[in-house]
Short mmCIF file of C-alpha atoms in Angstrom, two decimals:
data_model
loop_
_atom_site.label_atom_id
_atom_site.label_comp_id
_atom_site.label_asym_id
_atom_site.label_seq_id
_atom_site.Cartn_x
_atom_site.Cartn_y
_atom_site.Cartn_z
CA ASP H 1 0.00 0.00 0.00
CA GLN H 2 1.87 3.00 -1.31
CA GLN H 3 0.49 6.02 0.49
CA VAL H 4 3.19 8.24 -0.96
CA LYS H 5 4.13 7.71 -4.58
CA GLN H 6 6.97 9.03 -6.64
CA ASN H 7 6.26 7.65 -10.06
CA SER H 8 9.46 8.78 -11.75
CA PRO H 9 12.43 6.72 -10.57
CA SER H 10 14.85 9.03 -12.34
CA LEU H 11 15.11 12.48 -13.89
CA SER H 12 17.90 14.02 -15.94
CA VAL H 13 18.20 17.79 -16.30
CA GLN H 14 20.72 20.17 -17.82
CA GLU H 15 22.60 22.48 -15.47
CA GLY H 16 20.85 25.83 -15.14
CA ARG H 17 17.45 24.48 -16.08
CA ILE H 18 14.53 23.74 -13.79
CA SER H 19 14.13 20.36 -12.11
CA ILE H 20 10.59 19.35 -11.22
CA LEU H 21 10.12 16.36 -8.97
CA ASN H 22 6.61 15.07 -8.40
CA CYS H 23 4.90 13.24 -5.58
CA ASP H 24 1.36 11.97 -5.10
CA TYR H 25 -0.29 10.80 -1.93
CA THR H 26 -3.45 8.94 -1.13
CA ASN H 27 -4.09 9.58 2.56
CA SER H 28 -6.10 12.77 3.08
CA MET H 29 -5.09 12.74 6.76
CA PHE H 30 -1.54 13.80 5.89
CA ASP H 31 -1.04 17.36 7.03
CA TYR H 32 2.66 17.93 6.62
CA PHE H 33 4.92 17.16 3.68
CA LEU H 34 8.68 17.15 3.41
CA TRP H 35 11.37 16.69 0.82
CA TYR H 36 14.62 15.00 1.69
CA LYS H 37 17.76 14.64 -0.38
CA LYS H 38 19.97 11.61 -0.05
CA TYR H 39 23.49 10.88 -1.26
CA PRO H 40 24.79 7.29 -1.36
CA ALA H 41 25.98 6.00 2.03
CA GLU H 42 24.47 8.98 3.85
CA GLY H 43 21.24 9.60 5.71
CA PRO H 44 18.42 11.68 4.24
CA THR H 45 18.98 15.42 4.54
CA PHE H 46 16.01 17.70 5.04
CA LEU H 47 15.41 20.16 2.22
CA ILE H 48 12.07 21.86 2.57
CA SER H 49 8.62 21.25 4.01
CA ILE H 50 5.08 22.49 3.66
CA SER H 51 2.08 22.40 5.89
CA SER H 52 -1.27 21.39 4.43
CA ILE H 53 -2.64 24.86 5.15
CA LYS H 54 -0.28 26.32 2.56
CA ASP H 55 0.07 25.79 -1.16
CA LYS H 56 3.61 27.04 -1.65
CA ASN H 57 6.80 27.32 0.32
CA GLU H 58 10.03 28.73 -1.04
CA ASP H 59 13.59 28.52 0.24
CA GLY H 60 16.26 29.82 -2.07
CA ARG H 61 16.42 27.69 -5.19
CA PHE H 62 13.87 25.23 -3.79
CA THR H 63 10.10 25.67 -3.96
CA VAL H 64 7.50 23.14 -2.94
CA PHE H 65 3.96 23.35 -4.29
CA LEU H 66 1.03 21.55 -2.74
CA ASN H 67 -2.25 20.84 -4.52
CA LYS H 68 -4.48 19.32 -1.86
CA SER H 69 -7.43 18.69 -4.12
CA ALA H 70 -5.22 16.62 -6.42
CA LYS H 71 -3.22 15.16 -3.52
CA HIS H 72 -0.09 16.19 -5.36
CA LEU H 73 3.06 18.03 -4.46
CA SER H 74 6.08 18.99 -6.43
CA LEU H 75 9.59 20.24 -5.75
CA HIS H 76 11.06 22.79 -8.11
CA ILE H 77 14.78 23.41 -8.17
CA VAL H 78 15.89 26.39 -10.19
CA PRO H 79 18.50 26.79 -11.41
CA SER H 80 19.64 23.18 -11.13
CA GLN H 81 23.28 22.56 -10.28
CA PRO H 82 25.44 19.43 -10.66
CA GLY H 83 25.68 19.25 -6.85
CA ASP H 84 21.92 18.73 -6.74
CA SER H 85 22.42 15.26 -8.22
CA ALA H 86 21.05 12.88 -5.58
CA VAL H 87 17.98 10.83 -4.73
CA TYR H 88 15.05 12.98 -3.61
CA PHE H 89 12.45 11.56 -1.27
CA CYS H 90 9.02 12.93 -0.70
CA ALA H 91 7.64 12.22 2.79
CA ALA H 92 4.34 12.84 4.52
CA SER H 93 3.16 12.93 8.10
CA ARG H 94 -0.20 12.90 9.85
CA TYR H 95 0.95 14.64 12.98
CA GLY H 96 2.25 18.04 12.01
CA GLY H 97 5.67 16.88 11.00
CA SER H 98 7.49 15.54 13.99
CA GLN H 99 5.29 13.65 16.42
CA GLY H 100 4.54 10.74 14.24
CA ASN H 101 6.18 8.71 11.62
CA LEU H 102 7.13 9.86 8.15
CA ILE H 103 5.83 7.90 5.20
CA PHE H 104 8.38 8.03 2.42
CA GLY H 105 8.04 7.64 -1.31
CA LYS H 106 10.48 5.43 -3.19
CA GLY H 107 12.56 8.35 -4.35
CA THR H 108 13.54 9.98 -7.62
CA LYS H 109 17.15 9.99 -8.69
CA LEU H 110 18.02 13.41 -10.10
CA SER H 111 21.01 13.79 -12.38
CA VAL H 112 22.04 17.32 -13.28
CA LYS H 113 24.38 17.35 -16.23
CA PRO H 114 26.95 20.13 -16.69
CA GLU C 1 26.16 22.35 13.20
CA PRO C 2 24.47 19.79 15.47
CA GLU C 3 24.05 16.36 13.94
CA VAL C 4 22.74 12.90 14.71
CA THR C 5 25.55 10.37 14.98
CA GLN C 6 25.25 6.62 14.63
CA THR C 7 27.61 3.80 15.50
CA PRO C 8 28.82 1.53 14.11
CA SER C 9 28.72 2.54 10.46
CA HIS C 10 28.68 -1.13 9.42
CA GLN C 11 27.79 -4.19 11.46
CA VAL C 12 28.03 -7.78 10.28
CA THR C 13 26.34 -10.38 12.43
CA GLN C 14 25.43 -14.04 12.32
CA MET C 15 21.78 -14.95 11.92
CA GLY C 16 20.20 -15.44 15.34
CA GLN C 17 22.58 -13.11 17.12
CA GLU C 18 21.54 -9.98 18.96
CA VAL C 19 22.67 -6.59 17.71
CA ILE C 20 22.48 -3.15 19.24
CA LEU C 21 22.60 -0.11 17.01
CA ARG C 22 23.52 3.11 18.72
CA CYS C 23 22.54 6.70 18.08
CA VAL C 24 23.26 10.03 19.69
CA PRO C 25 20.43 12.40 18.76
CA ILE C 26 20.75 16.17 18.66
CA SER C 27 21.00 17.25 22.28
CA ASN C 28 17.90 19.41 22.71
CA HIS C 29 15.60 17.23 20.64
CA LEU C 30 12.63 15.50 22.18
CA TYR C 31 11.46 13.02 19.55
CA PHE C 32 13.53 10.08 18.39
CA TYR C 33 12.98 7.67 15.54
CA TRP C 34 14.37 4.61 13.85
CA TYR C 35 13.89 4.01 10.15
CA ARG C 36 15.34 1.41 7.85
CA GLN C 37 15.99 1.09 4.15
CA ILE C 38 16.39 -2.33 2.59
CA LEU C 39 18.61 -2.15 -0.48
CA GLY C 40 16.70 -0.81 -3.44
CA GLN C 41 13.58 -0.09 -1.44
CA LYS C 42 12.13 2.97 0.24
CA VAL C 43 12.89 4.30 3.68
CA GLU C 44 10.47 2.71 6.16
CA PHE C 45 9.41 3.90 9.58
CA LEU C 46 10.10 1.54 12.48
CA VAL C 47 9.39 3.37 15.73
CA SER C 48 9.11 6.76 17.37
CA PHE C 49 10.02 7.49 20.98
CA TYR C 50 8.99 10.42 23.14
CA ASN C 51 9.07 11.07 26.85
CA ASN C 52 10.82 7.77 27.50
CA GLU C 53 8.27 5.61 25.81
CA ILE C 54 7.30 4.38 22.38
CA SER C 55 4.77 6.75 20.84
CA GLU C 56 4.21 4.85 17.61
CA LYS C 57 5.54 1.75 15.90
CA SER C 58 5.06 0.10 12.54
CA GLU C 59 4.21 -3.50 11.70
CA ILE C 60 7.89 -4.12 11.09
CA PHE C 61 8.70 -3.35 14.72
CA ASP C 62 7.74 -6.73 16.17
CA ASP C 63 8.79 -8.40 19.42
CA GLN C 64 12.32 -8.92 18.11
CA PHE C 65 12.89 -5.18 18.23
CA SER C 66 13.25 -2.90 21.22
CA VAL C 67 14.42 0.65 21.82
CA GLU C 68 15.95 2.27 24.82
CA ARG C 69 17.28 5.59 25.95
CA PRO C 70 19.64 4.33 28.64
CA ASP C 71 20.99 7.76 29.55
CA GLY C 72 20.45 11.36 28.58
CA SER C 73 22.23 11.11 25.27
CA ASN C 74 22.07 7.67 23.65
CA PHE C 75 19.15 6.07 21.85
CA THR C 76 19.53 2.41 20.94
CA LEU C 77 17.78 -0.11 18.73
CA LYS C 78 18.14 -3.75 19.71
CA ILE C 79 17.31 -6.65 17.45
CA ARG C 80 17.10 -9.72 19.66
CA SER C 81 17.55 -12.52 17.15
CA THR C 82 18.55 -11.26 13.75
CA LYS C 83 17.19 -12.72 10.53
CA LEU C 84 18.59 -12.48 7.03
CA GLU C 85 15.80 -10.09 6.09
CA ASP C 86 16.89 -7.66 8.78
CA SER C 87 19.82 -6.72 6.55
CA ALA C 88 19.32 -3.03 5.74
CA MET C 89 20.51 0.49 6.42
CA TYR C 90 19.15 1.64 9.74
CA PHE C 91 18.70 5.35 10.23
CA CYS C 92 18.20 7.13 13.50
CA ALA C 93 16.50 10.52 13.46
CA SER C 94 15.49 13.17 15.96
CA SER C 95 13.35 16.27 15.96
CA GLY C 96 12.73 19.18 18.29
CA ASP C 97 9.01 19.76 18.66
CA THR C 98 5.92 19.87 16.54
CA ASN C 99 6.14 21.01 12.97
CA THR C 100 9.87 20.65 12.68
CA GLU C 101 11.72 18.34 10.39
CA ALA C 102 13.48 15.18 11.51
CA PHE C 103 17.27 15.16 11.22
CA PHE C 104 18.77 11.85 10.18
CA GLY C 105 22.05 10.21 11.05
CA GLN C 106 24.32 8.75 8.42
CA GLY C 107 23.00 5.25 9.04
CA THR C 108 24.28 1.86 10.16
CA ARG C 109 24.53 -0.80 7.51
CA LEU C 110 23.50 -4.09 9.10
CA THR C 111 24.43 -7.25 7.27
CA VAL C 112 23.08 -10.53 8.61
CA VAL C 113 24.88 -13.61 7.31
#
């Protein structure tokens, strides 16, 4: 039962262009969404989050958009840089982000080519 | 910058043996978690711990698993009798209070042979 789905296992983007990573969820009880970035042999690193009461949150080159009616969120990275190459995980929580467990998607491997 | 640290980085154990994975969460954090990632699969929640007790656990976290915060700094995951399918990366995480992100350690790779 995949409550959080990342349907694209990989994405390749040219340096300087926009990277758009997508995530869908099925559980309407989720109220907090997060994006994590993961390099091989390291733990996930928090990137950006959004509460369900918002539809957009921006932090530097990273913007997360939430469409509650479609149960869809996306992460935009612009401009993309080679150092952004990593696996990106979408995660969702029912308890405001930290009290409960995070449900992760399977991840999307982003490759940013110079 | 404060970070979550995990030891050891790699543990190899015989099937049926007990293992203890150790974590030092960020010092002022209140919520502690264990997750695991089997090779090629997604990161899965195991257990959350708050106020010296388990607050939530997944179906994976059966009677073979236990967690403990033996002192003010360490947070441990014990697997009583390891099985081959317990082989995975185990991540510890901690967070401060509500609506804050969880910070993850670098993981312990457990290999059961």
